[in-house]
């Protein structure tokens, strides 16, 4: 095992907290810079586009900087972030979700959702094939009816939906 884990198979909190704090800090800087670009003051008709995001970015900058500094100050203190088995469970859910987001761009949200639901029901839920097929097809159909037909909100479509004229 590496230096970030001990013999009990745990991962220390140091690196995850520091990486997240620095990522949020970079996001805050991006929000602040873009807010200044579009304007953070008041116009004749009220606040400009960057007014509220600018202050949210300042809050995010301050809180993420605080977390990063605190983590660096207490670097030698070892606290458990997670056990390796817990991280394996997170990865088992995270990677299919990342793949799902990529599939939405290629297949559309309805087909990608059916594939994701089917995978999770078979792999993690251990449901039967008929129940899985019904839910995997039914949920995207209900979402289609609700968003596309009732609320008139178009969601990303793929080649199958386009071929069917939906």
mmCIF file of C-alpha atoms in Angstrom:
data_model
loop_
_atom_site.group_PDB
_atom_site.id
_atom_site.type_symbol
_atom_site.label_atom_id
_atom_site.label_comp_id
_atom_site.label_asym_id
_atom_site.label_seq_id
_atom_site.Cartn_x
_atom_site.Cartn_y
_atom_site.Cartn_z
ATOM 1 C CA UNK A 1 0.000 0.000 0.000
ATOM 2 C CA UNK A 2 1.097 3.566 -0.529
ATOM 3 C CA UNK A 3 1.994 6.161 2.092
ATOM 4 C CA UNK A 4 -1.576 7.525 2.105
ATOM 5 C CA UNK A 5 -3.001 4.285 3.453
ATOM 6 C CA UNK A 6 -2.274 2.336 6.565
ATOM 7 C CA UNK A 7 -2.261 -1.398 7.228
ATOM 8 C CA UNK A 8 -6.025 -1.452 7.818
ATOM 9 C CA UNK A 9 -6.730 -0.552 4.185
ATOM 10 C CA UNK A 10 -7.908 3.008 4.745
ATOM 11 C CA UNK A 11 -7.232 6.173 2.762
ATOM 12 C CA UNK A 12 -6.291 9.320 4.647
ATOM 13 C CA UNK A 13 -8.317 12.510 4.290
ATOM 14 C CA UNK A 14 -5.363 14.747 3.378
ATOM 15 C CA UNK A 15 -5.197 14.420 -0.393
ATOM 16 C CA UNK A 16 -8.924 14.183 -1.169
ATOM 17 C CA UNK A 17 -9.675 17.316 0.850
ATOM 18 C CA UNK A 18 -6.755 19.268 -0.572
ATOM 19 C CA UNK A 19 -7.511 18.305 -4.186
ATOM 20 C CA UNK A 20 -11.196 19.185 -3.790
ATOM 21 C CA UNK A 21 -10.366 22.505 -2.094
ATOM 22 C CA UNK A 22 -7.943 23.447 -4.882
ATOM 23 C CA UNK A 23 -10.448 22.412 -7.560
ATOM 24 C CA UNK A 24 -13.139 24.566 -5.962
ATOM 25 C CA UNK A 25 -10.646 27.403 -5.605
ATOM 26 C CA UNK A 26 -9.877 27.245 -9.342
ATOM 27 C CA UNK A 27 -13.609 27.154 -10.098
ATOM 28 C CA UNK A 28 -14.136 30.206 -7.895
ATOM 29 C CA UNK A 29 -11.413 32.123 -9.736
ATOM 30 C CA UNK A 30 -13.037 31.209 -13.052
ATOM 31 C CA UNK A 31 -16.453 32.413 -11.814
ATOM 32 C CA UNK A 32 -15.006 35.674 -10.490
ATOM 33 C CA UNK A 33 -13.032 36.430 -13.664
ATOM 34 C CA UNK A 34 -16.024 35.740 -15.906
ATOM 35 C CA UNK A 35 -18.339 37.745 -13.662
ATOM 36 C CA UNK A 36 -16.035 40.741 -13.905
ATOM 37 C CA UNK A 37 -15.958 40.269 -17.679
ATOM 38 C CA UNK A 38 -19.768 40.519 -17.993
ATOM 39 C CA UNK A 39 -20.098 43.197 -15.324
ATOM 40 C CA UNK A 40 -20.586 43.082 -11.578
ATOM 41 C CA UNK A 41 -22.097 46.495 -10.999
ATOM 42 C CA UNK A 42 -25.576 47.921 -11.277
ATOM 43 C CA UNK A 43 -27.179 48.988 -14.528
ATOM 44 C CA UNK A 44 -30.191 51.262 -14.950
ATOM 45 C CA UNK A 45 -32.534 48.284 -14.737
ATOM 46 C CA UNK A 46 -30.836 46.428 -11.853
ATOM 47 C CA UNK A 47 -27.828 44.244 -11.249
ATOM 48 C CA UNK A 48 -25.686 43.265 -14.206
ATOM 49 C CA UNK A 49 -25.229 39.645 -15.235
ATOM 50 C CA UNK A 50 -22.132 39.030 -13.131
ATOM 51 C CA UNK A 51 -23.335 40.663 -9.912
ATOM 52 C CA UNK A 52 -24.654 37.617 -8.047
ATOM 53 C CA UNK A 53 -22.181 35.076 -9.500
ATOM 54 C CA UNK A 54 -19.325 37.379 -8.462
ATOM 55 C CA UNK A 55 -20.328 37.305 -4.802
ATOM 56 C CA UNK A 56 -21.013 33.581 -4.898
ATOM 57 C CA UNK A 57 -17.535 33.151 -6.406
ATOM 58 C CA UNK A 58 -16.028 35.246 -3.610
ATOM 59 C CA UNK A 59 -17.719 33.046 -1.017
ATOM 60 C CA UNK A 60 -16.526 29.909 -2.767
ATOM 61 C CA UNK A 61 -13.008 31.337 -3.042
ATOM 62 C CA UNK A 62 -12.865 32.171 0.653
ATOM 63 C CA UNK A 63 -14.266 28.858 1.860
ATOM 64 C CA UNK A 64 -12.127 26.710 -0.432
ATOM 65 C CA UNK A 65 -8.995 28.685 0.463
ATOM 66 C CA UNK A 66 -9.836 28.231 4.148
ATOM 67 C CA UNK A 67 -10.198 24.463 3.720
ATOM 68 C CA UNK A 68 -6.914 24.232 1.766
ATOM 69 C CA UNK A 69 -5.015 26.243 4.378
ATOM 70 C CA UNK A 70 -6.485 24.223 7.252
ATOM 71 C CA UNK A 71 -5.598 20.972 5.516
ATOM 72 C CA UNK A 72 -2.022 22.112 4.936
ATOM 73 C CA UNK A 73 -1.716 23.296 8.557
ATOM 74 C CA UNK A 74 -2.831 19.889 9.853
ATOM 75 C CA UNK A 75 -1.037 17.807 7.221
ATOM 76 C CA UNK A 76 0.582 15.439 9.715
ATOM 77 C CA UNK A 77 -2.709 14.547 11.421
ATOM 78 C CA UNK A 78 -4.073 11.281 10.061
ATOM 79 C CA UNK A 79 -7.840 10.968 9.709
ATOM 80 C CA UNK A 80 -9.619 8.278 7.753
ATOM 81 C CA UNK A 81 -11.356 9.412 4.577
ATOM 82 C CA UNK A 82 -12.612 5.999 3.519
ATOM 83 C CA UNK A 83 -11.764 2.351 3.534
ATOM 84 C CA UNK A 84 -10.628 0.818 0.267
ATOM 85 C CA UNK A 85 -13.789 -1.298 0.044
ATOM 86 C CA UNK A 86 -15.903 1.871 0.341
ATOM 87 C CA UNK A 87 -13.940 3.496 -2.470
ATOM 88 C CA UNK A 88 -14.499 0.402 -4.619
ATOM 89 C CA UNK A 89 -18.254 0.854 -4.133
ATOM 90 C CA UNK A 90 -18.017 4.490 -5.196
ATOM 91 C CA UNK A 91 -16.047 3.575 -8.327
ATOM 92 C CA UNK A 92 -18.601 0.880 -9.192
ATOM 93 C CA UNK A 93 -21.245 3.618 -9.407
ATOM 94 C CA UNK A 94 -19.110 6.492 -10.719
ATOM 95 C CA UNK A 95 -17.755 4.905 -13.905
ATOM 96 C CA UNK A 96 -21.149 3.862 -15.299
ATOM 97 C CA UNK A 97 -22.429 7.386 -14.586
ATOM 98 C CA UNK A 98 -19.491 8.946 -16.446
ATOM 99 C CA UNK A 99 -20.126 6.580 -19.357
ATOM 100 C CA UNK A 100 -23.820 7.527 -19.240
ATOM 101 C CA UNK A 101 -23.014 11.217 -19.645
ATOM 102 C CA UNK A 102 -20.873 10.395 -22.673
ATOM 103 C CA UNK A 103 -23.599 8.174 -24.142
ATOM 104 C CA UNK A 104 -26.146 10.984 -23.905
ATOM 105 C CA UNK A 105 -24.148 12.963 -26.476
ATOM 106 C CA UNK A 106 -24.008 9.965 -28.831
ATOM 107 C CA UNK A 107 -27.277 8.096 -28.245
ATOM 108 C CA UNK A 108 -29.567 10.728 -26.743
ATOM 109 C CA UNK A 109 -30.866 10.816 -23.197
ATOM 110 C CA UNK A 110 -33.649 8.274 -23.619
ATOM 111 C CA UNK A 111 -31.625 5.375 -25.020
ATOM 112 C CA UNK A 112 -28.679 6.140 -22.719
ATOM 113 C CA UNK A 113 -31.052 6.181 -19.733
ATOM 114 C CA UNK A 114 -32.537 2.837 -20.719
ATOM 115 C CA UNK A 115 -29.037 1.333 -20.969
ATOM 116 C CA UNK A 116 -27.996 2.780 -17.589
ATOM 117 C CA UNK A 117 -31.143 1.605 -15.808
ATOM 118 C CA UNK A 118 -30.778 -1.851 -17.352
ATOM 119 C CA UNK A 119 -27.130 -2.087 -16.269
ATOM 120 C CA UNK A 120 -27.806 -1.041 -12.682
ATOM 121 C CA UNK A 121 -30.844 -3.265 -12.299
ATOM 122 C CA UNK A 122 -29.028 -6.332 -13.617
ATOM 123 C CA UNK A 123 -25.589 -5.723 -12.112
ATOM 124 C CA UNK A 124 -26.329 -4.149 -8.744
ATOM 125 C CA UNK A 125 -30.015 -4.848 -8.171
ATOM 126 C CA UNK A 126 -29.908 -8.425 -9.455
ATOM 127 C CA UNK A 127 -33.457 -8.077 -10.801
ATOM 128 C CA UNK A 128 -34.962 -10.454 -13.326
ATOM 129 C CA UNK A 129 -34.830 -9.810 -17.051
ATOM 130 C CA UNK A 130 -38.549 -9.011 -17.461
ATOM 131 C CA UNK A 131 -38.664 -6.516 -14.595
ATOM 132 C CA UNK A 132 -35.457 -4.925 -15.819
ATOM 133 C CA UNK A 133 -36.764 -4.630 -19.380
ATOM 134 C CA UNK A 134 -40.036 -3.105 -18.220
ATOM 135 C CA UNK A 135 -38.422 -0.493 -16.004
ATOM 136 C CA UNK A 136 -35.593 0.250 -18.463
ATOM 137 C CA UNK A 137 -38.075 1.000 -21.233
ATOM 138 C CA UNK A 138 -40.855 2.445 -19.060
ATOM 139 C CA UNK A 139 -38.872 5.126 -17.229
ATOM 140 C CA UNK A 140 -37.511 6.797 -20.403
ATOM 141 C CA UNK A 141 -40.985 6.637 -21.974
ATOM 142 C CA UNK A 142 -42.535 8.344 -18.941
ATOM 143 C CA UNK A 143 -39.773 10.960 -18.976
ATOM 144 C CA UNK A 144 -40.401 11.526 -22.691
ATOM 145 C CA UNK A 145 -44.118 12.039 -22.084
ATOM 146 C CA UNK A 146 -43.565 14.371 -19.145
ATOM 147 C CA UNK A 147 -40.795 16.542 -20.593
ATOM 148 C CA UNK A 148 -41.369 16.469 -24.340
ATOM 149 C CA UNK A 149 -45.163 16.331 -24.484
ATOM 150 C CA UNK A 150 -46.520 17.894 -21.292
ATOM 151 C CA UNK A 151 -43.864 20.493 -20.419
ATOM 152 C CA UNK A 152 -42.654 20.959 -24.025
ATOM 153 C CA UNK A 153 -39.016 20.790 -22.909
ATOM 154 C CA UNK A 154 -36.864 19.079 -25.533
ATOM 155 C CA UNK A 155 -34.162 16.816 -24.141
ATOM 156 C CA UNK A 156 -31.094 15.603 -26.071
ATOM 157 C CA UNK A 157 -32.067 13.106 -28.747
ATOM 158 C CA UNK A 158 -29.935 10.557 -30.542
ATOM 159 C CA UNK A 159 -30.169 8.910 -33.936
ATOM 160 C CA UNK A 160 -32.952 6.493 -32.900
ATOM 161 C CA UNK A 161 -35.284 9.265 -31.759
ATOM 162 C CA UNK A 162 -34.507 11.297 -34.873
ATOM 163 C CA UNK A 163 -35.143 8.232 -37.066
ATOM 164 C CA UNK A 164 -38.524 7.754 -35.340
ATOM 165 C CA UNK A 165 -39.342 11.449 -35.798
ATOM 166 C CA UNK A 166 -39.612 12.191 -32.093
#
